[in-house]
């Protein structure tokens, strides 16, 4: 009898079957029928008596272990052998794994036959100890206590200091234990399958125990018992399968004997076969009852457990059952659990589902049983899930016939996925569907008849068509990488690709269109890159991995193969497509993957000459940037000094440059002479030649041709006359920039003279002046180019140029003056922070315009990033960043990441100056608001709320470590207070200052002050307050009241009362301990001790600082050891906390100065509040305005994405699982998925969730 409690031993014979046991069968109706008759114990026919008398075979060591285990018990408690320390419990034997599991199980069966109570107690303690519990079930507990009581007692024996248990412990020992644990259960059932499992005692006890443990709140019990139960179920499924086979054999024997003639029929044999069949059926019913109890009592609850690993165990095992005993388990009643779990939020669980399905779909005989599941659940899982890895094939492994064309397309487009394992799996599926279903012999014969060297022509055409029809994706490199592992033979067939491009089509072949030729060339170049580099394209993978020896050899072979082929084929391809810029730009990428030694080793110089000739023709025919860049890069690769062909290529390159420079100089002279009378031909000649020279100057040192002179002449003429075409100006700026950089390279690599440095300085200075003048050009492209070059050159020729032992380059350092800095800043404000709402509305719906908007945004981001680098590296003064920071909220979507990174880097450079810049940006916004609305601000308006929100975001950037940002935050408050009281109200002193409302913005930073610093800042605030200000309670004074309250929030209760009620500071000097936050009590005490040390200083010469100097370090170190306080720390660095503590000059700061003056102001500040003590109504109003400065730890979540919030929620849900020790909370159940098979069968469980009926 399988119940929820352990059987009572005194009445072990009373073991009737449970009336509500549900039969496990293949039909759904039988599953829903709860009334199945119980079965009596039965043994295997003809084996029961033998198994009862047969002695198991044991080795001498095993015998010793078994005897020790039997005798090493005292009332069911395991003890150790004192002589050799050998393992004496099942747990120890299984954990060490020194004995064969067969022998261990035989020993246990032998002890069970001798005393089944002691043996079962041993098995129960085995499961308890495998869960990591230190307790032991005694014989008295086993006999007298119920199942739930025993589990509750064992729960108390857990080690509360650690949540680890054997199944989760790391290391090879515990990994082996898990394997031994599972093997022990399987062997135990296999050895007991003929008699013991039918005695209605052993299995009832074990299943009842595992069911109780699996429902425990303790994770260790639940995890271990679920694994044991699932492995137990797997072993029972195997037994049921064997019984089914025996039943079929017995039935066939019975039918054969009964069909014999009456004279030859053996009635006794018929009776024996009939009896055997009956016993087998009874045993089958017993096994089905056991499996039903495990499935209904454990699986249906644990497959949706809160712990992902437990859910994964259940799904993995049900997949085993379906494959092992498909007649009973491979039906919709069980498949639905796998289908529902495909939606699990954890990738490892979904992966178990897909592996289980893959094992089923590889067997085509099972397709009919999977048809309904396929229709209901195909692609219901997220095929973009990175956890799917190679299992993304899902149903595609063996069920291609079950998928429609639309279903296949859903897999096809995954070849463009950024996650490589998913893309490779989709590529394998695409290969099977499109590139493998052909007759190789027939196609080879057809190719020979047509005169083709390869039979892959049609497949390559099909690949091109697939690439062109992928409208959503145009990434050829991703497609090639996805197919690389499954279709290498096709993708490396470069001979066939060049045949299709160069030769005319033969009979039966279609002519490739221009679009198809472009696609084929792009795919061919991608295959060449993949073969030569042997790593995925950018965006797939974390970086270049180390190749194995086999992969390295394959890479070398492929590189040699493509080099030998394209050395001859590339000049012909360039000759055919030299007029097409797109095709030529792709083809010219091929030489960079050559093994250039093949030219000289294979005596192929004539092919090199042919290639150089074609490249020269391409340069002369094209002025497109990508084509010229490809030509320049090709020349650069071929001119590498490590190859013997360098001289031949260098001569050809020099001849080409000579011709272009002569032509450029001549055309420039003509253009400058004709000036405004120049026609389009003159302009085109200059522009075309200048574009070619600029492209080559990028990769080649052309300083000996002195291109800077003519470019500078063009720029000066354009500035003076104002009529230079913008394209010529842009190209001249770029070419001049390259010339300066090449000159700098020559100087840094050699030993330059003083004349060389001065000459380069004059060049750089003149070019910077030209760029600065170009910032006021009417043409936007010219201004943007000049701005970018200015930023780059100021970065290159900054103070960092002399670092690393290059002090001799000091004459080349340029520091921008204030005029240039202002011009750069104004350019950013005019061209980056612009509103395009009207333009966006007019362009809405046009894809081309949408692409243009994205490109324009990308350009503006580059402009902002270039200027931000100047601020970060202290080339432009940090206060200039205030105009950048103030746009943080308004342009957060476009530039939020750049501004935030700039803020972070500037804070690392100078915390105090960064804080002053932040408050300056808020002051600028406030001043702009005053200019728009006047002195009477509407503090409830969206503009004021926007400034406060920006201040709140700035406050969040200071982080949670208030010690590190202490001086910076205090300085920020100081500047804010001074700004608020800077201008008095012109209408009278009784009215608030004009900027007083700024204190409401400043209060957003109050929570970042330490307790004692709040008091210091409050004392500084009182310097600016008159006696009448403290008495005012009108609405216009609310910002002051609110700010004062924010400074005292989190302080002592007496202080808050002194502010709100107007009581004197003497009255408020009585401290209330209830006002102190208990979480930070220890740290506050340390800070208070430091505060006291500051107040005791004798240096009274300090004055209120003006512009803040570089940040002074502060420390909250509590110096207790006075004897050793002046000993230097050998590990400390200059400017560290240790120096600060022992250096009075470094230690004193603005905060320290305020502490010095605090005591002298107490009497005066107390008198300013005493007059308003009786104003109770005002006190309540002010209390209502007090703000809480507590910052939630996860406040930055406001800026995170929805996916991150969901991940955080998942982490919180997992933390609700009760591990060790247990509490009264009920364990959390995982979210249930809808029943796709029976949507109407829904009931409400005890927690209120909608649950499908099982």
XYZ file of C-alpha atoms in Angstrom, residues 582-1115:
534
model
C 30.677 47.834 -56.126
C 32.094 44.669 -57.676
C 35.613 46.105 -57.924
C 35.608 47.224 -54.290
C 34.779 43.671 -53.209
C 37.259 42.000 -55.564
C 40.123 44.210 -54.401
C 39.759 42.795 -50.886
C 40.976 39.397 -52.084
C 44.767 40.147 -52.255
C 44.939 40.853 -48.511
C 44.278 37.134 -47.932
C 47.000 35.935 -50.338
C 50.143 34.100 -49.393
C 52.338 36.548 -51.300
C 55.361 34.231 -51.298
C 53.576 32.218 -53.985
C 54.299 34.986 -56.518
C 58.040 34.504 -56.303
C 58.068 30.805 -55.394
C 55.783 29.890 -58.276
C 57.403 32.281 -60.791
C 54.110 34.123 -61.244
C 55.466 37.679 -61.607
C 53.552 38.099 -64.841
C 50.282 37.629 -62.955
C 51.482 40.249 -60.462
C 52.119 42.687 -63.297
C 48.656 41.965 -64.667
C 47.130 42.653 -61.259
C 49.038 45.949 -60.857
C 47.950 47.020 -64.318
C 44.292 46.379 -63.508
C 44.537 48.206 -60.186
C 46.015 51.232 -61.938
C 43.180 51.230 -64.438
C 40.686 51.064 -61.594
C 42.331 54.050 -59.864
C 42.173 56.080 -63.059
C 38.508 55.267 -63.689
C 36.995 55.669 -60.210
C 36.816 58.368 -57.569
C 34.490 56.524 -55.155
C 35.947 56.449 -51.646
C 35.493 52.710 -51.039
C 37.130 51.770 -54.364
C 40.112 54.081 -53.856
C 40.497 52.873 -50.276
C 40.568 49.255 -51.468
C 43.213 50.109 -54.108
C 45.338 51.940 -51.537
C 45.105 49.048 -49.096
C 46.035 46.548 -51.796
C 49.156 48.534 -52.704
C 50.044 48.750 -49.031
C 49.808 44.967 -48.594
C 51.775 44.206 -51.743
C 54.509 46.662 -50.664
C 55.276 44.839 -47.428
C 59.028 44.691 -46.895
C 58.936 41.023 -45.903
C 58.164 39.926 -49.473
C 60.499 39.927 -52.446
C 57.870 41.479 -54.706
C 58.072 44.752 -52.772
C 60.457 46.489 -55.224
C 58.326 45.668 -58.249
C 55.145 46.978 -56.536
C 56.915 50.066 -55.142
C 58.019 51.114 -58.618
C 54.481 50.786 -59.951
C 53.086 52.735 -56.997
C 55.655 55.527 -57.314
C 54.906 55.920 -60.997
C 51.203 56.220 -60.240
C 51.756 58.787 -57.459
C 54.107 60.822 -59.662
C 51.501 61.101 -62.370
C 48.739 62.022 -59.915
C 50.808 64.673 -58.085
C 51.883 66.318 -61.361
C 48.294 66.371 -62.510
C 47.177 67.735 -59.130
C 49.741 70.536 -59.095
C 48.861 71.554 -62.650
C 45.094 71.525 -61.981
C 45.526 73.532 -58.749
C 47.460 76.217 -60.574
C 44.760 76.478 -63.219
C 42.008 76.634 -60.598
C 43.740 79.350 -58.557
C 44.537 81.405 -61.635
C 41.007 81.315 -62.972
C 39.553 81.846 -59.500
C 35.862 82.645 -59.826
C 35.956 82.027 -63.580
C 36.846 78.332 -63.140
C 34.459 75.960 -64.866
C 33.176 72.554 -63.810
C 35.982 70.719 -65.601
C 38.652 72.561 -63.639
C 36.860 71.839 -60.378
C 36.378 68.158 -61.282
C 40.050 67.704 -62.213
C 41.198 69.088 -58.875
C 38.587 67.165 -56.902
C 39.168 63.812 -58.674
C 42.943 63.929 -58.285
C 42.712 65.182 -54.703
C 40.361 62.327 -53.747
C 42.816 59.777 -55.170
C 45.789 61.334 -53.400
C 43.895 61.600 -50.106
C 42.930 57.923 -50.251
C 46.536 56.919 -50.903
C 47.938 59.332 -48.315
C 45.889 57.540 -45.664
C 47.922 54.314 -46.039
C 51.144 55.555 -47.671
C 53.784 58.084 -46.692
C 53.630 60.687 -49.468
C 55.475 63.456 -47.609
C 58.254 63.559 -50.216
C 55.685 64.794 -52.728
C 54.772 67.709 -50.393
C 51.027 67.611 -50.843
C 50.478 69.900 -47.850
C 51.604 72.992 -49.739
C 49.019 72.802 -52.518
C 46.264 71.758 -50.097
C 47.066 74.721 -47.845
C 46.936 77.045 -50.826
C 43.486 75.753 -51.714
C 42.246 76.238 -48.162
C 43.638 79.780 -47.840
C 42.158 80.736 -51.184
C 38.801 79.360 -50.140
C 38.875 81.333 -46.882
C 39.925 84.565 -48.567
C 37.631 84.312 -51.575
C 34.797 82.327 -49.972
C 34.058 80.470 -53.200
C 35.906 77.168 -52.824
C 33.645 74.126 -53.479
C 32.918 72.286 -50.260
C 34.118 68.890 -51.537
C 37.525 70.312 -52.439
C 37.770 71.992 -49.039
C 36.842 68.768 -47.214
C 39.367 66.700 -49.181
C 42.084 69.345 -48.764
C 41.551 69.376 -44.994
C 41.767 65.593 -44.832
C 44.850 65.370 -47.033
C 46.626 68.047 -44.990
C 45.764 66.160 -41.827
C 47.334 62.967 -43.196
C 50.444 64.892 -44.216
C 50.910 66.267 -40.690
C 50.467 62.825 -39.138
C 53.060 61.256 -41.473
C 55.507 64.013 -40.596
C 54.920 63.350 -36.900
C 55.534 59.635 -37.441
C 58.902 60.334 -39.072
C 59.914 62.624 -36.218
C 58.888 60.228 -33.426
C 60.615 57.260 -35.056
C 63.927 59.054 -35.595
C 66.145 61.612 -33.859
C 64.731 64.924 -35.058
C 66.657 68.148 -35.015
C 65.372 71.389 -33.557
C 64.758 72.749 -37.049
C 62.580 69.740 -37.894
C 60.489 70.295 -34.750
C 60.083 73.995 -35.439
C 59.152 73.322 -39.058
C 56.455 70.852 -38.025
C 55.232 73.250 -35.351
C 54.786 76.004 -37.940
C 52.855 73.585 -40.164
C 50.591 72.434 -37.343
C 50.016 75.981 -36.095
C 49.051 77.242 -39.539
C 46.748 74.280 -40.141
C 45.037 74.710 -36.769
C 44.428 78.353 -37.617
C 42.897 77.374 -40.959
C 40.643 74.799 -39.275
C 39.543 77.362 -36.704
C 38.629 79.751 -39.486
C 36.715 76.973 -41.242
C 34.440 76.619 -38.218
C 32.662 79.745 -39.426
C 32.272 78.407 -42.977
C 28.796 78.470 -44.459
C 29.024 74.840 -45.602
C 28.190 72.342 -42.877
C 30.409 69.493 -44.221
C 33.426 71.819 -44.154
C 32.677 72.913 -40.585
C 32.187 69.321 -39.408
C 35.425 68.193 -41.054
C 37.359 71.110 -39.563
C 35.876 70.418 -36.114
C 36.813 66.726 -36.171
C 40.365 67.469 -37.357
C 40.773 70.149 -34.684
C 39.724 67.721 -31.967
C 42.001 64.993 -33.296
C 45.053 67.239 -33.631
C 44.525 68.785 -30.200
C 44.418 65.270 -28.776
C 47.565 64.197 -30.642
C 49.591 67.356 -29.929
C 48.483 67.628 -26.299
C 50.559 67.311 -23.148
C 50.409 63.534 -23.517
C 52.752 63.778 -26.525
C 55.768 64.192 -24.238
C 54.908 61.241 -21.985
C 56.896 58.024 -22.126
C 60.315 59.668 -22.335
C 59.516 61.957 -25.282
C 60.305 65.253 -23.552
C 62.149 66.423 -26.653
C 58.800 66.829 -28.428
C 57.732 69.627 -26.051
C 57.832 72.275 -28.834
C 55.038 70.368 -30.590
C 52.598 70.612 -27.670
C 49.626 72.890 -28.346
C 47.161 74.035 -25.677
C 43.948 75.588 -27.002
C 43.267 79.106 -25.800
C 39.928 80.193 -24.382
C 38.757 81.530 -27.746
C 39.277 78.216 -29.503
C 37.658 76.337 -26.614
C 34.594 78.562 -26.798
C 34.340 78.115 -30.550
C 34.515 74.335 -30.226
C 31.880 74.384 -27.484
C 29.573 76.637 -29.489
C 29.934 74.339 -32.477
C 28.819 71.378 -30.363
C 25.841 73.277 -28.997
C 24.792 74.419 -32.479
C 25.301 71.164 -34.385
C 24.794 68.374 -31.825
C 22.047 69.449 -29.427
C 19.422 70.279 -32.032
C 15.731 69.444 -32.152
C 14.515 67.476 -35.173
C 10.919 66.762 -34.221
C 9.471 68.627 -37.196
C 11.965 67.043 -39.567
C 11.272 63.577 -38.200
C 7.549 64.018 -38.745
C 8.042 65.075 -42.346
C 10.315 62.097 -43.026
C 8.156 59.522 -41.302
C 7.452 56.413 -43.340
C 10.317 56.811 -45.806
C 12.910 54.086 -45.314
C 15.628 55.993 -47.133
C 15.011 59.101 -45.059
C 14.983 56.958 -41.928
C 18.412 55.639 -42.855
C 19.599 59.197 -43.443
C 18.360 60.213 -39.999
C 20.259 57.344 -38.398
C 23.395 58.318 -40.292
C 23.001 61.947 -39.215
C 22.588 60.882 -35.586
C 25.716 58.757 -35.861
C 27.627 61.781 -37.191
C 26.404 63.978 -34.335
C 27.422 61.334 -31.801
C 30.925 61.330 -33.294
C 31.109 65.117 -32.966
C 30.075 64.975 -29.311
C 32.471 62.117 -28.550
C 35.389 64.011 -30.128
C 34.758 67.064 -27.944
C 34.128 64.945 -24.834
C 37.576 63.365 -25.218
C 39.134 66.816 -25.005
C 37.344 67.371 -21.688
C 38.234 63.947 -20.311
C 41.954 64.341 -21.070
C 42.061 67.864 -19.621
C 42.722 69.585 -22.933
C 39.590 71.695 -22.675
C 38.741 73.140 -19.252
C 36.272 71.009 -17.318
C 33.692 73.818 -16.773
C 32.974 73.565 -20.499
C 31.352 70.222 -19.727
C 28.559 72.031 -17.889
C 26.946 72.886 -21.207
C 27.127 69.181 -22.099
C 25.861 67.808 -18.797
C 22.790 70.013 -18.732
C 21.410 68.182 -21.796
C 21.677 64.767 -20.135
C 17.962 64.243 -19.614
C 16.647 65.984 -22.711
C 18.890 64.037 -25.088
C 19.253 60.887 -23.045
C 18.170 58.534 -25.837
C 20.645 59.989 -28.325
C 23.691 60.860 -26.238
C 23.006 59.553 -22.736
C 25.771 56.952 -22.838
C 28.382 59.445 -24.048
C 27.479 62.072 -21.459
C 27.403 59.515 -18.658
C 30.828 58.162 -19.614
C 32.203 61.702 -19.791
C 30.838 62.408 -16.326
C 32.393 59.212 -14.972
C 35.821 59.922 -16.472
C 35.914 63.539 -15.334
C 35.010 62.481 -11.794
C 37.959 60.080 -11.821
C 40.202 62.970 -12.870
C 39.022 65.527 -10.297
C 36.070 64.793 -8.028
C 35.702 68.323 -6.690
C 35.984 70.080 -10.033
C 33.500 67.606 -11.484
C 31.052 68.399 -8.695
C 31.472 72.123 -9.363
C 30.784 71.449 -13.046
C 27.599 69.560 -12.218
C 26.228 72.339 -10.056
C 27.254 74.852 -12.735
C 25.175 72.999 -15.323
C 22.150 73.136 -13.023
C 22.754 76.825 -12.407
C 22.819 77.454 -16.142
C 19.471 75.725 -16.580
C 18.053 77.699 -13.669
C 19.246 80.988 -15.132
C 17.709 80.118 -18.487
C 14.435 79.391 -16.710
C 14.576 82.745 -14.906
C 15.093 84.529 -18.201
C 12.044 82.808 -19.678
C 9.636 83.032 -16.735
C 10.967 85.927 -14.714
C 11.678 86.010 -10.961
C 8.264 84.563 -10.034
C 8.930 80.918 -10.877
C 6.163 78.356 -10.925
C 7.842 75.670 -8.853
C 5.239 73.107 -9.943
C 5.958 73.570 -13.659
C 7.468 70.830 -15.789
C 10.607 72.912 -16.374
C 11.392 73.093 -12.661
C 10.570 69.398 -12.296
C 12.955 68.665 -15.160
C 15.807 70.466 -13.415
C 15.060 68.604 -10.174
C 14.979 65.278 -12.030
C 18.337 66.071 -13.625
C 19.719 66.884 -10.170
C 18.377 63.574 -8.878
C 20.130 61.699 -11.701
C 23.351 63.571 -10.969
C 23.027 62.626 -7.299
C 22.697 58.966 -8.225
C 26.017 59.083 -10.068
C 27.832 59.720 -6.772
C 27.159 56.112 -5.750
C 26.680 54.683 -2.277
C 30.172 55.268 -0.884
C 29.732 58.653 0.771
C 33.269 58.645 2.153
C 34.883 58.841 -1.294
C 32.635 61.654 -2.487
C 32.497 63.549 0.791
C 34.480 66.670 -0.210
C 32.947 66.789 -3.674
C 29.362 66.751 -2.393
C 30.142 69.322 0.272
C 31.703 71.603 -2.347
C 28.640 71.187 -4.514
C 26.407 72.333 -1.654
C 28.712 75.270 -0.926
C 28.520 76.543 -4.507
C 24.774 75.970 -4.594
C 24.200 77.972 -1.414
C 26.351 80.830 -2.667
C 24.430 80.872 -5.946
C 21.061 80.882 -4.171
C 21.964 83.977 -2.109
C 24.101 85.684 -4.752
C 21.579 88.325 -5.827
C 19.221 90.093 -3.466
C 15.706 90.870 -4.556
C 15.685 94.369 -6.085
C 12.173 94.979 -4.671
C 13.331 94.823 -1.086
C 15.327 92.852 1.452
C 12.148 91.415 2.990
C 11.565 89.418 -0.185
C 13.527 86.215 -0.916
C 16.664 86.371 -3.079
C 16.076 85.870 -6.793
C 17.810 82.480 -6.893
C 16.383 81.138 -3.617
C 14.260 78.568 -5.467
C 17.498 76.895 -6.505
C 17.750 75.455 -2.995
C 14.897 73.123 -3.883
C 17.080 71.690 -6.660
C 20.065 71.543 -4.330
C 18.101 69.475 -1.812
C 18.305 66.514 -4.203
C 21.968 66.172 -3.172
C 21.365 66.305 0.580
C 21.089 62.544 0.879
C 24.700 62.221 -0.317
C 26.032 64.152 2.694
C 27.294 62.432 5.820
C 25.514 63.222 9.086
C 28.163 65.577 10.434
C 28.623 67.168 7.004
C 24.930 67.990 6.914
C 25.391 69.948 10.112
C 28.417 71.706 8.648
C 26.575 72.642 5.482
C 23.621 73.803 7.575
C 25.937 76.030 9.565
C 27.321 77.462 6.327
C 23.758 78.098 5.161
C 23.086 80.122 8.313
C 25.856 82.541 7.332
C 23.707 83.776 4.464
C 20.467 83.915 6.447
C 19.299 86.930 8.320
C 17.274 86.702 11.490
C 14.095 87.585 9.652
C 14.577 84.774 7.107
C 14.337 82.103 9.777
C 10.969 83.464 10.860
C 9.350 83.584 7.421
C 6.872 80.849 6.551
C 5.288 82.112 3.312
C 5.230 79.938 0.214
C 8.039 81.879 -1.435
C 10.322 80.815 1.428
C 9.438 77.116 1.148
C 12.616 76.225 -0.876
C 14.726 77.477 2.039
C 12.617 75.570 4.572
C 12.703 72.431 2.443
C 16.465 72.605 1.986
C 17.076 73.162 5.710
C 14.899 70.189 6.539
C 16.746 68.009 4.010
C 19.998 68.881 5.747
C 18.589 67.787 9.095
C 16.718 64.711 7.873
C 18.469 61.634 9.208
C 20.029 63.713 11.978
C 18.925 63.981 15.565
C 15.268 64.410 16.376
C 15.996 67.327 18.665
C 17.673 69.214 15.830
C 14.718 68.714 13.536
C 12.414 70.075 16.207
C 14.638 73.109 16.642
C 14.200 73.938 12.980
C 10.527 73.225 12.581
C 9.364 74.735 15.854
C 11.917 77.471 16.134
C 13.324 76.238 19.450
C 16.850 77.174 20.375
C 19.793 74.953 19.672
C 20.303 74.644 23.391
C 16.900 73.095 23.757
C 17.631 70.877 20.800
C 20.974 69.782 22.148
C 19.391 66.890 23.987
C 19.987 64.005 21.575
C 17.322 61.483 20.852
C 18.771 58.072 20.189
C 15.657 57.030 18.344
C 16.554 59.347 15.493
C 19.680 57.402 14.560
C 19.452 54.843 11.790
C 20.607 51.570 13.320
C 22.116 50.176 10.100
C 24.960 52.692 10.011
C 25.495 53.217 13.705
C 29.054 51.934 13.760
C 30.206 53.986 10.798
C 28.587 57.140 12.168
C 30.441 56.744 15.448
C 33.739 56.572 13.562
C 32.851 59.635 11.524
C 31.874 61.527 14.653
C 35.275 60.804 16.156
C 36.941 62.300 13.108
C 34.652 65.299 13.340
C 35.839 65.815 16.869
C 39.463 65.669 15.792
C 38.775 68.392 13.202
C 37.109 70.613 15.775
C 40.117 70.309 18.107
C 42.578 71.704 15.546
C 44.394 74.902 16.525
C 44.883 76.254 13.014
C 42.450 79.189 12.786
C 43.943 80.956 9.766
C 41.752 79.199 7.225
C 39.411 81.285 5.126
C 36.490 80.479 2.889
C 38.060 79.359 -0.396
C 37.212 80.912 -3.737
C 37.799 78.687 -6.744
C 38.389 75.208 -5.440
C 41.866 73.751 -5.714
C 42.483 70.128 -6.765
C 40.616 67.687 -4.504
C 41.956 67.187 -1.024
C 41.708 63.705 0.377
C 39.552 63.073 3.398
C 39.570 60.153 5.747
